[in-house]
Coordinates of C-alpha atoms and ligand atoms in Angstrom, one line a residue:
M6 CA 107.5 98.1 104.3
S7 CA 107.9 100.4 107.3
Q8 CA 104.9 101.6 109.4
R9 CA 105.4 105.1 108.0
E10 CA 105.3 103.9 104.4
F11 CA 102.2 101.8 105.2
D12 CA 100.5 104.9 106.7
L13 CA 101.3 107.0 103.7
I14 CA 99.8 104.4 101.3
Q15 CA 96.7 104.3 103.5
R16 CA 96.3 108.0 103.5
Y17 CA 97.0 108.9 99.9
F18 CA 96.2 105.9 97.7
R19 CA 93.8 103.5 99.4
Q20 CA 90.7 105.7 98.8
A21 CA 91.4 105.6 95.1
V22 CA 90.4 101.9 95.0
S23 CA 86.8 100.9 95.4
P24 CA 85.7 97.3 95.4
A25 CA 84.9 96.0 92.0
A26 CA 84.0 92.7 90.4
D27 CA 87.1 92.7 88.3
L28 CA 89.4 93.6 91.3
P29 CA 88.8 90.9 93.9
V30 CA 91.9 92.0 95.9
G31 CA 93.2 95.6 95.8
I32 CA 95.7 97.7 97.8
G33 CA 96.9 96.3 101.1
D34 CA 98.0 92.8 100.4
D35 CA 101.2 91.2 99.0
G36 CA 99.7 91.6 95.6
A37 CA 96.5 92.5 93.8
V38 CA 94.1 90.0 92.2
V39 CA 92.4 91.0 88.9
L40 CA 89.7 89.0 87.1
A41 CA 90.6 88.8 83.4
G42 CA 87.9 86.9 81.5
N43 CA 87.3 83.8 83.7
T44 CA 90.8 83.8 85.3
N45 CA 91.9 85.4 88.5
L46 CA 95.5 86.7 88.1
A47 CA 97.8 87.8 90.9
W48 CA 99.8 91.0 90.1
V49 CA 102.7 92.1 92.2
M50 CA 105.4 94.8 92.0
D51 CA 108.5 95.4 94.1
T52 CA 111.4 97.8 93.6
I53 CA 114.9 97.5 95.0
N54 CA 117.2 100.5 95.3
E55 CA 121.0 100.7 95.7
D56 CA 122.0 101.6 99.3
V57 CA 118.5 101.0 100.6
H58 CA 117.7 97.4 99.7
F59 CA 121.2 96.2 98.7
P60 CA 124.7 97.6 99.3
H61 CA 126.3 99.5 96.5
D62 CA 129.0 96.8 96.1
A63 CA 126.6 93.8 95.9
P64 CA 127.4 91.5 93.0
G65 CA 125.4 92.2 89.8
A66 CA 124.1 88.6 89.8
A67 CA 122.8 89.1 93.4
V68 CA 121.0 92.3 92.5
G69 CA 119.3 90.6 89.5
H70 CA 118.4 87.6 91.6
R71 CA 117.0 89.7 94.4
A72 CA 114.9 91.9 92.1
L73 CA 113.0 88.8 91.0
A74 CA 113.1 86.8 94.2
V75 CA 111.4 89.4 96.3
N76 CA 108.5 89.5 93.8
L77 CA 108.3 85.7 93.6
S78 CA 107.9 85.7 97.3
D79 CA 104.9 88.0 97.1
M80 CA 103.3 85.7 94.5
V81 CA 103.8 82.7 96.8
A82 CA 102.2 84.6 99.7
M83 CA 99.1 85.2 97.5
G84 CA 99.0 81.5 96.5
A85 CA 99.8 82.3 92.8
Q86 CA 101.9 80.9 90.1
P87 CA 104.4 83.5 88.7
R88 CA 104.3 83.5 84.9
W89 CA 105.1 86.8 83.2
M90 CA 107.6 89.5 84.2
L91 CA 108.1 93.2 83.3
L92 CA 111.4 94.8 84.3
S93 CA 112.2 98.5 84.8
L94 CA 115.9 99.1 85.1
C95 CA 117.4 102.4 86.1
L96 CA 121.1 102.6 85.6
P97 CA 123.7 105.3 86.5
E98 CA 125.9 104.3 83.6
V99 CA 126.3 101.5 81.1
D100 CA 128.7 98.9 82.5
E101 CA 128.5 95.9 80.3
A102 CA 130.3 93.5 82.6
W103 CA 127.9 94.4 85.4
L104 CA 124.9 94.1 83.1
A105 CA 126.0 90.6 82.0
D106 CA 126.3 89.6 85.6
F107 CA 122.9 91.2 86.5
S108 CA 121.0 89.6 83.6
D109 CA 122.5 86.3 84.4
G110 CA 121.3 86.4 88.0
L111 CA 117.8 87.6 87.0
L112 CA 117.3 85.3 84.0
S113 CA 118.6 82.1 85.5
L114 CA 116.2 82.5 88.4
A115 CA 113.4 83.4 85.9
R116 CA 114.2 80.1 84.0
D117 CA 114.2 78.1 87.2
S118 CA 110.8 79.6 88.3
G119 CA 109.0 79.3 85.0
V120 CA 108.8 83.0 84.5
T121 CA 109.1 84.8 81.0
L122 CA 110.4 88.3 80.6
A123 CA 107.7 90.0 78.6
G124 CA 109.0 93.5 78.4
G125 CA 110.0 96.6 80.3
D126 CA 112.0 99.8 80.3
T127 CA 115.5 101.2 80.9
T128 CA 116.3 104.7 82.1
R129 CA 119.3 106.7 83.4
G130 CA 119.6 107.6 87.1
P131 CA 120.5 106.0 90.5
L132 CA 120.6 102.2 90.4
S133 CA 117.1 100.9 90.9
V134 CA 115.3 97.7 89.7
A135 CA 111.5 97.4 89.6
V136 CA 109.9 94.1 88.7
T137 CA 106.3 93.3 88.1
L138 CA 105.0 89.7 88.0
L139 CA 101.7 88.4 86.8
G140 CA 100.3 84.9 86.9
P141 CA 97.2 82.7 87.8
L142 CA 96.1 81.8 91.3
H143 CA 96.4 78.1 92.3
G144 CA 92.9 78.3 93.8
Q145 CA 91.5 80.9 96.2
A146 CA 93.6 84.0 96.8
V147 CA 95.5 83.7 100.1
Q148 CA 95.1 87.1 101.7
R149 CA 96.5 88.7 104.9
S150 CA 92.9 89.1 106.2
G151 CA 91.8 85.5 106.7
A152 CA 93.3 84.6 110.1
R153 CA 90.9 83.6 112.8
P154 CA 91.3 83.0 116.6
G155 CA 92.5 79.5 117.2
D156 CA 94.5 79.2 114.0
R157 CA 98.1 78.1 114.3
L158 CA 100.9 80.3 113.0
L159 CA 103.4 78.5 110.9
V160 CA 106.7 79.8 109.4
S161 CA 108.8 78.2 106.7
G162 CA 112.6 77.6 106.9
T163 CA 114.7 79.5 109.4
L164 CA 114.7 83.1 110.6
G165 CA 117.3 85.7 111.1
D166 CA 120.0 84.4 108.7
A167 CA 119.6 87.2 106.1
R168 CA 120.0 89.9 108.7
A169 CA 123.2 88.3 110.0
G170 CA 124.3 88.0 106.3
L171 CA 123.6 91.7 105.7
D172 CA 126.0 92.6 108.6
I173 CA 128.7 90.5 106.9
A174 CA 127.9 92.2 103.5
L175 CA 128.1 95.7 105.1
G176 CA 131.4 94.7 106.8
D177 CA 134.2 93.9 104.3
G178 CA 131.7 91.8 102.2
H179 CA 133.8 88.7 102.5
A180 CA 132.9 85.5 104.4
A181 CA 135.6 84.4 106.9
D182 CA 134.4 80.8 107.0
A183 CA 131.7 78.4 105.8
V184 CA 129.3 79.6 108.4
E185 CA 129.6 83.3 107.3
S186 CA 129.5 82.2 103.7
E187 CA 126.1 80.4 104.3
L188 CA 124.7 83.5 106.0
L189 CA 126.0 85.9 103.3
K190 CA 124.3 83.7 100.7
R191 CA 121.0 83.7 102.6
Y192 CA 121.2 87.5 102.4
L193 CA 122.5 87.9 98.8
Y194 CA 120.4 85.2 97.1
P195 CA 117.0 84.9 98.9
Q196 CA 115.0 81.8 97.9
A197 CA 111.3 82.3 97.4
R198 CA 109.3 79.3 98.6
L199 CA 107.6 78.6 95.2
A200 CA 106.6 75.0 96.0
L201 CA 104.6 76.3 99.0
S202 CA 102.3 78.4 96.8
P203 CA 99.8 75.7 95.8
L204 CA 99.8 74.2 99.3
L205 CA 98.9 77.6 100.8
A206 CA 96.1 77.9 98.4
R207 CA 94.7 74.6 99.6
H208 CA 95.4 74.8 103.3
A209 CA 96.1 78.3 104.6
R210 CA 93.6 80.9 105.8
A211 CA 96.1 83.8 105.6
A212 CA 99.7 84.4 104.6
I213 CA 102.4 87.1 104.2
D214 CA 106.0 86.8 103.2
L215 CA 108.7 88.0 105.6
S216 CA 110.5 90.9 104.1
D217 CA 110.8 93.3 107.0
G218 CA 111.1 90.8 109.9
L219 CA 108.7 88.5 111.7
V220 CA 107.2 91.0 114.2
G221 CA 106.6 93.7 111.7
D222 CA 105.1 91.5 109.0
L223 CA 103.0 89.5 111.5
T224 CA 101.6 92.8 112.8
H225 CA 100.4 93.5 109.2
L226 CA 98.7 90.2 109.0
L227 CA 97.1 90.6 112.4
S228 CA 95.7 94.1 111.7
A229 CA 94.4 93.0 108.3
S230 CA 92.6 90.1 110.0
G231 CA 91.5 92.0 113.1
V232 CA 93.0 89.5 115.5
G233 CA 96.0 89.1 117.9
A234 CA 98.6 86.4 118.4
T235 CA 100.8 84.8 121.0
I236 CA 104.1 83.4 119.7
H237 CA 106.9 81.7 121.6
S238 CA 110.5 82.8 121.1
Q239 CA 112.0 79.4 121.7
R240 CA 110.0 78.0 118.9
L241 CA 111.4 80.3 116.2
P242 CA 113.3 78.2 113.8
R243 CA 117.0 79.1 113.7
S244 CA 119.7 77.6 111.4
R245 CA 122.9 76.0 112.7
A246 CA 124.8 78.7 110.9
L247 CA 123.0 81.4 112.9
M248 CA 123.5 79.7 116.2
A249 CA 127.2 79.2 115.5
H250 CA 127.6 82.8 114.4
A251 CA 125.4 84.8 116.8
E252 CA 123.7 82.6 119.3
E253 CA 123.2 85.4 121.9
E254 CA 121.5 87.7 119.4
S255 CA 119.5 84.9 117.7
D256 CA 116.2 85.7 119.5
A257 CA 116.4 89.3 118.3
L258 CA 117.5 88.4 114.8
A259 CA 114.7 85.8 114.4
L260 CA 112.1 88.2 115.7
S261 CA 113.0 91.3 113.8
G262 CA 115.7 90.6 111.2
G263 CA 114.5 91.4 107.7
D264 CA 115.1 89.9 104.2
D265 CA 114.5 86.2 105.0
Y266 CA 111.7 85.9 102.4
E267 CA 110.2 83.0 104.3
I268 CA 106.4 82.6 104.5
L269 CA 104.3 83.1 107.6
C270 CA 100.8 81.6 107.5
A271 CA 97.7 81.1 109.6
V272 CA 96.3 77.6 109.4
A273 CA 93.1 76.1 110.9
P274 CA 94.3 73.5 113.5
E275 CA 92.8 70.6 111.6
A276 CA 94.7 71.5 108.4
V277 CA 98.2 71.8 110.1
E278 CA 99.3 68.2 109.9
T279 CA 98.5 67.9 106.2
L280 CA 100.1 71.1 105.3
V281 CA 103.3 70.3 107.3
R282 CA 103.5 66.9 105.6
E283 CA 103.0 68.2 102.1
A284 CA 105.5 71.0 102.6
A285 CA 108.1 68.5 104.0
A286 CA 107.6 66.4 100.8
E287 CA 108.7 69.5 98.9
G288 CA 111.7 69.9 101.1
I289 CA 110.3 72.8 103.1
M290 CA 110.2 72.8 106.9
L291 CA 107.3 74.5 108.6
S292 CA 107.5 75.4 112.3
D293 CA 104.5 76.0 114.5
I294 CA 105.5 79.2 116.4
G295 CA 102.2 80.1 118.1
E296 CA 98.5 80.9 117.7
I297 CA 96.0 83.5 116.6
T298 CA 94.0 85.0 119.5
Q299 CA 91.0 87.3 119.8
G300 CA 93.5 90.1 120.0
P301 CA 94.3 92.7 119.1
E302 CA 97.7 92.4 120.9
L303 CA 100.8 90.5 119.7
T304 CA 102.5 88.8 122.7
V305 CA 105.9 87.2 122.4
L306 CA 106.7 84.8 125.3
D307 CA 110.3 83.9 126.2
R308 CA 111.5 80.6 127.4
D309 CA 110.1 81.2 130.9
G310 CA 106.7 82.2 129.6
Q311 CA 107.4 85.9 130.3
P312 CA 106.4 88.6 127.7
V313 CA 109.3 90.0 125.6
P314 CA 109.2 93.8 125.2
L315 CA 108.8 94.5 121.5
E316 CA 111.0 97.0 119.7
A317 CA 110.0 98.8 116.6
G318 CA 110.2 96.6 113.5
F319 CA 113.4 96.2 111.5
S320 CA 113.9 98.7 108.7
H321 CA 116.5 98.3 106.0
F322 CA 119.8 100.1 106.8
G323 CA 118.1 101.7 109.8
D324 CA 116.1 104.0 107.4
D325 CA 112.5 104.4 108.4
D326 CA 111.5 105.2 104.8
A327 CA 112.8 102.0 103.3
Ligands
MG406 MG1 105.2 90.9 100.8

């Protein structure tokens, strides 16, 4: 979400939501939480549009996969278990081969994630896919607003790979070698960190998923929590593929490249060791990249301990409205 989109939501929609007992979490987080009977359910929705969130020649399976994966990632950031899906599919024409490929990408990820397609809608128009997911919380809702000074900032996996992969996709779309093929896959088939969801519910104070890039999404978490942060660029986790492909740009890609769908969380110092160990047991690497401060500034320090000037956050395809 760009800053402009964020401001528009604040201006025109936020006032419509007043705190209510049956809406513990409303607008302004990765998802809402509704109280239905005795159960807190997380509820998320994300839309992807052709030529904004994916290139027009992306494989159908990759579009189907992405439409669900970006929503799974929001459920993880809330500490929820995705369970039911609604799908709204807007198609310019009926292309059965494309649809078979698309549904294969969507439904195989749904199967692997324990998600059932419960219904939806199809319409005619420019290619656009909206998915809604609903499911129970693993425990307390993990919100963006819970970070406190002194918390450590942890991030899952590696950063910057998807942005490097997007450049390959926007080129001729073909990987020249194994390194490019790995980066392209990171962009086309993002993997939501589902196994992290119950661990965040137990150990994290705040979390957000990284869709728009570390700096932009961290800024959302900091402003929701009313805190600042100091992070260290040399601690940002980078894959071997990224270093082989674009070592010189790797700082910038890791700081502001979008589409990684990794999880950023704030964790009390005494909970870090347990969380890191439990995540490792699930095959997920967590890296400590810095700490929450009184704020409100975000400071990024380079290898020599000097502050890095921060550019505006990444936006998809360079479009501020994406
Ligand atoms: Mg999100």
